[in-house]
């Protein structure tokens, strides 16, 4: 059975129990999405967007989850970070015992509770056109819903944790986040999992109001058997500042897409990504920024470090629409290969339809700098240690300016990767 | 007589197959400062890279003994932890690694080797602050990435500061004076002089005599065409200043 | 915006004047039609057409078989659509696949004076002037090679420079050995089509150790209406040889689009160097986007031997739609590939061009310098692949892609692909996008340059890195072409 047929069948049997089953508009939308999926199919190699990442693994192995799905008794419980509000989802299903929300003045709820109110906002991001977005719309059951009202600054990061149990489930997660005009908030979206095979298909729709400041840190640290397709779709209003930091460490195969639409003048977008791959991992980072109006700024800083026979893919797009004068856009993609068998495919792209713009990109592929290595060793550091330090230095540029509450944890992720060769 | 700190015996060396050093003999005893002078292309930098074990430099003939032991097979970091330090002519920039992190890692690597307890962050900072003052290095450099965006003078001060922190037994200063103004030259020289003692040997490599006005060597050697062509005391350097290398070779 | 004077609103460069300049220069200088008797096959394509072409050219059986195989493959292929260009569907049955001057030619003296005149108009030093200019010319008129000058002198050195038809007759072993080895018949849709129907083109063989003492040159021209031009060029540089080859192209003004689907194959053996320069000035269509050439070309060289070297230089100012990626397959150890390109799109022109550098051997290096200029409603895309194979230890690539935008309605796009499968590789890719700043213009104009001259000067500066790779005569021509193609594009 093809993956498309598999998910259609799954939909047919799950439809009555999917969140919002009572909402006619949602049912209609889910079925339209299924039809769209059936007509385009999952991307093959001839699809330029997916040229270097195969989805043959998808098959018909993964069973979509719905509320009421029993995660079993021995699930992994992440350490509770006391100061952070957070929502925890297990195989895509909200887990009240692990969640808590205390911050005043904001709404942080599981999406399935508020579906009736989000008709206009669900799928409100023009970027969500691909097959995995359609699949998500058809089968999504839950996710986080966050509303930061205008003028509200949230002190601590809001944590959204998604746990995969490695039991062959397909979690179609949908997060809807809106930060109102002048609001400020930081989100820490993290994907972790138990050893085993599962499939996460997560979408975060982030809407950033005028003058708002938002940082979204996305950590993909699933277990090795996992397959992860994640999309972050951001829309920015005038004078807003959005930072999206994506760190991808885990999973057998991970594809992370960050797509930003700059819709109001004076908006600034700072996008960074880091992929750390080893063994036979396949990490695909995909970033696209479209400057729809003038006088916005965007910066893309993406890195990948690949060891063993890991494979890295980076596609970066700066798009500047006709009339978007005064755009200042830059993009860098740097790749570090630590092993002879590692490989990387990188596509730093520009599509420019306006003339009064600054747009530049640079991409490099290389190994560790021999002079720097010798310098460190001359100071008495072992070759292994020197390599670790230089690799860390290469990687940690993507943490620059990170929320102070999170920076240390992200640094630890890099060190852990460098140190043990394993993540726990 | 004590064992020499460093002994080069008929050292031949090449880089990428090209012979550079063609039979260098040199003995440095504890407490001695040796100046190596010579025109461009004489092989001065090759000498320093060879002593510290740079992988691109190949010893093709002869021996390098450190404290009486052949170090030809030792890795660069093993040599460093054994007490050999080089001040780089061109210190390498390492974006993303703060100087304090880097140096603490280096200091502790050597301390572990010697069986001494590692310094914790507080102890390290205390020692670092003192030593930074000695070499006139601005305090904020400690928190910046190693050499990144440092001026020429700051980079060289950072080298001498690291030397002070690592307290090597043998210090090789490779063109430490290049790119320095008069004030920086004096500060750095003072830092080096403060480290002179009966145990420590130094090899000071320089193109110009002016550094040797500040760091007065016990011996001076002229390196030309891959060999030491003349040796003498501190006054040999002055002779070079007066008549150039031509007359000496 | 800056407080500098707004150049575009100055009375000296008002819209009327700009229009006038546009009109003045919009004329395509090479847009005449040569009036002469031609042997033209009726439009359409099937096996009989291929048999006709092959028979007309007295080809051996193996070549006919080769063509038919290519045709069979082509019929099963789909026209590619991934390139960043749009054009009306091509009706392959509406194209005539063979057009030749009626008279059969034995020597240059027999060349129709009308054709010679055409080439004179084009400024090609065919006849005696060829000798003076030190250029050996093989001129391809529509599909047939009309004359090859300078043959004797080259012959003394053992150099073979002739039309590919002649090569098939005179040197079948060489043609058979190399034809289709660099660009296999099934490589892509247009290469397959070309393999099936190619009518002529140039053939060059430089023997071991010979440095070709003069630039070899081919000039292509599409004359007949409703014809496609499918020329095939094959250049082989044997061990330690050197050749510099120049190619120029023009076509008359016609309302309909015309298809040009050429294949160029280069083979460089150990220590050999091939330098291939193109100035492409096919008719670009009028300023509303009517007519013009579809220039869909496959050019590829293989650095077969160690330390071999292939260098592509192209100046692309013509054609309505250009789609080509002159490429290097770097097989030999320490072999070198280079690609220098200036592409200009004005009015409704579209170009999707770049290169592929395929590193297979140890120590291979490649350099890519691409300068794209987009004006009017032109759409310009750099698309390039740098691929480092698992055995290509210590491979190096440096890529520089710069775009210059002149006007609000044009586009400049950069789509590089980098595929690295060896950790010892070092690659750098840089790209920038800019426009001519008002400060630059004002500065130049304050020193007395006209706006046109100032723009031309700045654009020439932008392209300098590429122009310096061209042989002298070509560099001058390229600069002129750029000026003509650009004038009036600023405002």
Short mmCIF file of N, CA, C and O in Angstrom, two decimals, chain B residues 174-224:
data_model
loop_
_atom_site.label_atom_id
_atom_site.label_comp_id
_atom_site.label_asym_id
_atom_site.label_seq_id
_atom_site.Cartn_x
_atom_site.Cartn_y
_atom_site.Cartn_z
N UNK B 174 58.87 33.06 18.06
CA UNK B 174 59.04 33.19 16.62
C UNK B 174 58.62 34.58 16.15
O UNK B 174 57.43 34.88 16.11
N UNK B 175 59.58 35.39 15.82
CA UNK B 175 59.32 36.75 15.31
C UNK B 175 58.30 37.48 16.17
O UNK B 175 57.35 38.08 15.66
N UNK B 176 58.53 37.43 17.45
CA UNK B 176 57.56 38.03 18.36
C UNK B 176 57.48 39.55 18.19
O UNK B 176 56.48 40.17 18.51
N UNK B 177 58.53 40.12 17.63
CA UNK B 177 58.55 41.58 17.49
C UNK B 177 57.86 42.07 16.22
O UNK B 177 57.59 43.26 16.10
N UNK B 178 57.53 41.16 15.28
CA UNK B 178 56.99 41.66 14.01
C UNK B 178 55.64 42.34 14.22
O UNK B 178 54.79 41.84 14.94
N UNK B 179 55.51 43.46 13.62
CA UNK B 179 54.25 44.19 13.68
C UNK B 179 53.98 44.93 14.99
O UNK B 179 52.85 45.29 15.27
N UNK B 180 55.01 45.13 15.80
CA UNK B 180 54.79 45.82 17.07
C UNK B 180 55.32 47.24 17.03
O UNK B 180 56.35 47.51 16.42
N UNK B 181 54.60 48.14 17.72
CA UNK B 181 55.18 49.48 17.87
C UNK B 181 56.12 49.47 19.08
O UNK B 181 56.24 48.47 19.79
N UNK B 182 56.79 50.59 19.29
CA UNK B 182 57.85 50.65 20.31
C UNK B 182 57.32 50.32 21.71
O UNK B 182 57.94 49.55 22.46
N UNK B 183 56.14 50.87 22.03
CA UNK B 183 55.60 50.65 23.38
C UNK B 183 55.24 49.18 23.60
O UNK B 183 55.56 48.60 24.63
N UNK B 184 54.58 48.60 22.61
CA UNK B 184 54.19 47.20 22.72
C UNK B 184 55.43 46.32 22.82
O UNK B 184 55.47 45.36 23.59
N UNK B 185 56.43 46.67 22.05
CA UNK B 185 57.68 45.91 22.06
C UNK B 185 58.28 45.90 23.47
O UNK B 185 58.71 44.86 23.98
N UNK B 186 58.26 47.08 24.11
CA UNK B 186 58.84 47.19 25.45
C UNK B 186 58.02 46.36 26.44
O UNK B 186 58.58 45.56 27.20
N UNK B 187 56.71 46.50 26.40
CA UNK B 187 55.85 45.76 27.34
C UNK B 187 56.07 44.26 27.21
O UNK B 187 56.21 43.55 28.20
N UNK B 188 56.06 43.81 25.95
CA UNK B 188 56.20 42.38 25.71
C UNK B 188 57.57 41.88 26.17
O UNK B 188 57.68 40.83 26.80
N UNK B 189 58.59 42.67 25.88
CA UNK B 189 59.94 42.28 26.29
C UNK B 189 60.02 42.17 27.81
O UNK B 189 60.65 41.25 28.35
N UNK B 190 59.38 43.12 28.48
CA UNK B 190 59.39 43.06 29.95
C UNK B 190 58.74 41.78 30.44
O UNK B 190 59.22 41.13 31.37
N UNK B 191 57.64 41.44 29.78
CA UNK B 191 56.95 40.20 30.13
C UNK B 191 57.86 38.99 29.94
O UNK B 191 57.91 38.09 30.78
N UNK B 192 58.59 38.98 28.85
CA UNK B 192 59.49 37.86 28.57
C UNK B 192 60.63 37.84 29.60
O UNK B 192 60.95 36.81 30.18
N UNK B 193 61.21 39.02 29.80
CA UNK B 193 62.35 39.09 30.74
C UNK B 193 61.96 38.62 32.13
O UNK B 193 62.75 37.99 32.83
N UNK B 194 60.72 38.95 32.52
CA UNK B 194 60.26 38.55 33.85
C UNK B 194 60.25 37.03 34.00
O UNK B 194 60.26 36.51 35.11
N UNK B 195 60.20 36.36 32.87
CA UNK B 195 60.12 34.90 32.93
C UNK B 195 61.48 34.21 32.81
O UNK B 195 61.58 33.00 32.86
N UNK B 196 62.50 35.03 32.63
CA UNK B 196 63.83 34.42 32.56
C UNK B 196 64.22 33.91 33.94
O UNK B 196 64.10 34.62 34.93
N UNK B 197 64.68 32.67 34.02
CA UNK B 197 65.22 32.15 35.27
C UNK B 197 66.23 31.05 34.97
O UNK B 197 66.51 30.74 33.81
N UNK B 198 66.74 30.44 36.02
CA UNK B 198 67.83 29.48 35.85
C UNK B 198 67.40 28.17 35.19
O UNK B 198 68.22 27.41 34.70
N UNK B 199 66.10 27.92 35.24
CA UNK B 199 65.60 26.64 34.72
C UNK B 199 65.20 26.74 33.25
O UNK B 199 65.28 25.79 32.49
N UNK B 200 64.70 27.88 32.90
CA UNK B 200 64.01 28.03 31.62
C UNK B 200 64.95 28.43 30.50
O UNK B 200 65.76 29.33 30.66
N UNK B 201 64.83 27.77 29.39
CA UNK B 201 65.61 28.17 28.22
C UNK B 201 64.73 28.88 27.21
O UNK B 201 63.52 28.65 27.16
N UNK B 202 65.34 29.78 26.44
CA UNK B 202 64.54 30.47 25.42
C UNK B 202 65.30 30.52 24.10
O UNK B 202 66.52 30.67 24.07
N UNK B 203 64.54 30.37 23.03
CA UNK B 203 65.08 30.56 21.69
C UNK B 203 64.30 31.71 21.06
O UNK B 203 63.09 31.63 20.90
N UNK B 204 65.00 32.81 20.83
CA UNK B 204 64.33 34.00 20.34
C UNK B 204 64.68 34.18 18.86
O UNK B 204 65.84 34.41 18.51
N UNK B 205 63.68 34.01 18.02
CA UNK B 205 63.91 34.09 16.57
C UNK B 205 63.49 35.46 16.08
O UNK B 205 62.36 35.91 16.37
N UNK B 206 64.37 36.13 15.39
CA UNK B 206 64.01 37.47 14.94
C UNK B 206 64.79 37.87 13.71
O UNK B 206 65.89 37.37 13.46
N UNK B 207 64.19 38.74 12.95
CA UNK B 207 64.85 39.24 11.75
C UNK B 207 65.67 40.49 12.11
O UNK B 207 66.70 40.77 11.53
N UNK B 208 65.13 41.24 13.07
CA UNK B 208 65.75 42.52 13.39
C UNK B 208 66.44 42.49 14.75
O UNK B 208 66.01 41.75 15.66
N UNK B 209 67.37 43.35 14.89
CA UNK B 209 68.14 43.39 16.13
C UNK B 209 67.37 44.07 17.25
O UNK B 209 67.63 43.83 18.43
N UNK B 210 66.39 44.90 16.90
CA UNK B 210 65.79 45.79 17.91
C UNK B 210 65.18 45.03 19.08
O UNK B 210 65.24 45.48 20.22
N UNK B 211 64.62 43.84 18.85
CA UNK B 211 64.04 43.06 19.95
C UNK B 211 65.13 42.70 20.96
O UNK B 211 64.90 42.64 22.16
N UNK B 212 66.34 42.51 20.42
CA UNK B 212 67.45 42.05 21.28
C UNK B 212 68.04 43.18 22.12
O UNK B 212 68.85 42.95 23.00
N UNK B 213 67.63 44.41 21.83
CA UNK B 213 67.96 45.52 22.75
C UNK B 213 67.20 45.34 24.05
O UNK B 213 67.64 45.78 25.11
N UNK B 214 66.01 44.73 23.93
CA UNK B 214 65.15 44.58 25.10
C UNK B 214 65.34 43.21 25.76
O UNK B 214 65.38 43.10 26.97
N UNK B 215 65.39 42.17 24.93
CA UNK B 215 65.64 40.84 25.46
C UNK B 215 67.09 40.51 25.10
O UNK B 215 67.38 40.08 23.98
N UNK B 216 67.99 40.76 26.03
CA UNK B 216 69.41 40.60 25.70
C UNK B 216 69.78 39.13 25.77
O UNK B 216 69.65 38.49 26.81
N UNK B 217 70.20 38.55 24.65
CA UNK B 217 70.47 37.11 24.61
C UNK B 217 71.84 36.77 25.21
O UNK B 217 72.72 37.63 25.30
N UNK B 218 71.99 35.53 25.63
CA UNK B 218 73.30 35.05 26.08
C UNK B 218 74.14 34.68 24.87
O UNK B 218 75.35 34.83 24.88
N UNK B 219 73.45 34.16 23.85
CA UNK B 219 74.16 33.77 22.64
C UNK B 219 73.35 34.23 21.43
O UNK B 219 72.13 34.29 21.48
N UNK B 220 74.08 34.53 20.36
CA UNK B 220 73.40 34.89 19.12
C UNK B 220 73.94 33.99 18.00
O UNK B 220 75.14 33.71 17.95
N UNK B 221 73.00 33.51 17.17
CA UNK B 221 73.41 32.67 16.03
C UNK B 221 72.83 33.27 14.76
O UNK B 221 71.70 33.75 14.76
N UNK B 222 73.61 33.22 13.72
CA UNK B 222 73.11 33.68 12.43
C UNK B 222 72.78 32.45 11.58
O UNK B 222 73.62 31.59 11.35
N UNK B 223 71.53 32.38 11.15
CA UNK B 223 71.08 31.28 10.32
C UNK B 223 70.96 31.79 8.88
O UNK B 223 70.31 32.79 8.63
N UNK B 224 71.64 31.11 7.99
CA UNK B 224 71.53 31.51 6.57
C UNK B 224 71.67 30.26 5.72
O UNK B 224 72.49 29.39 6.01
#
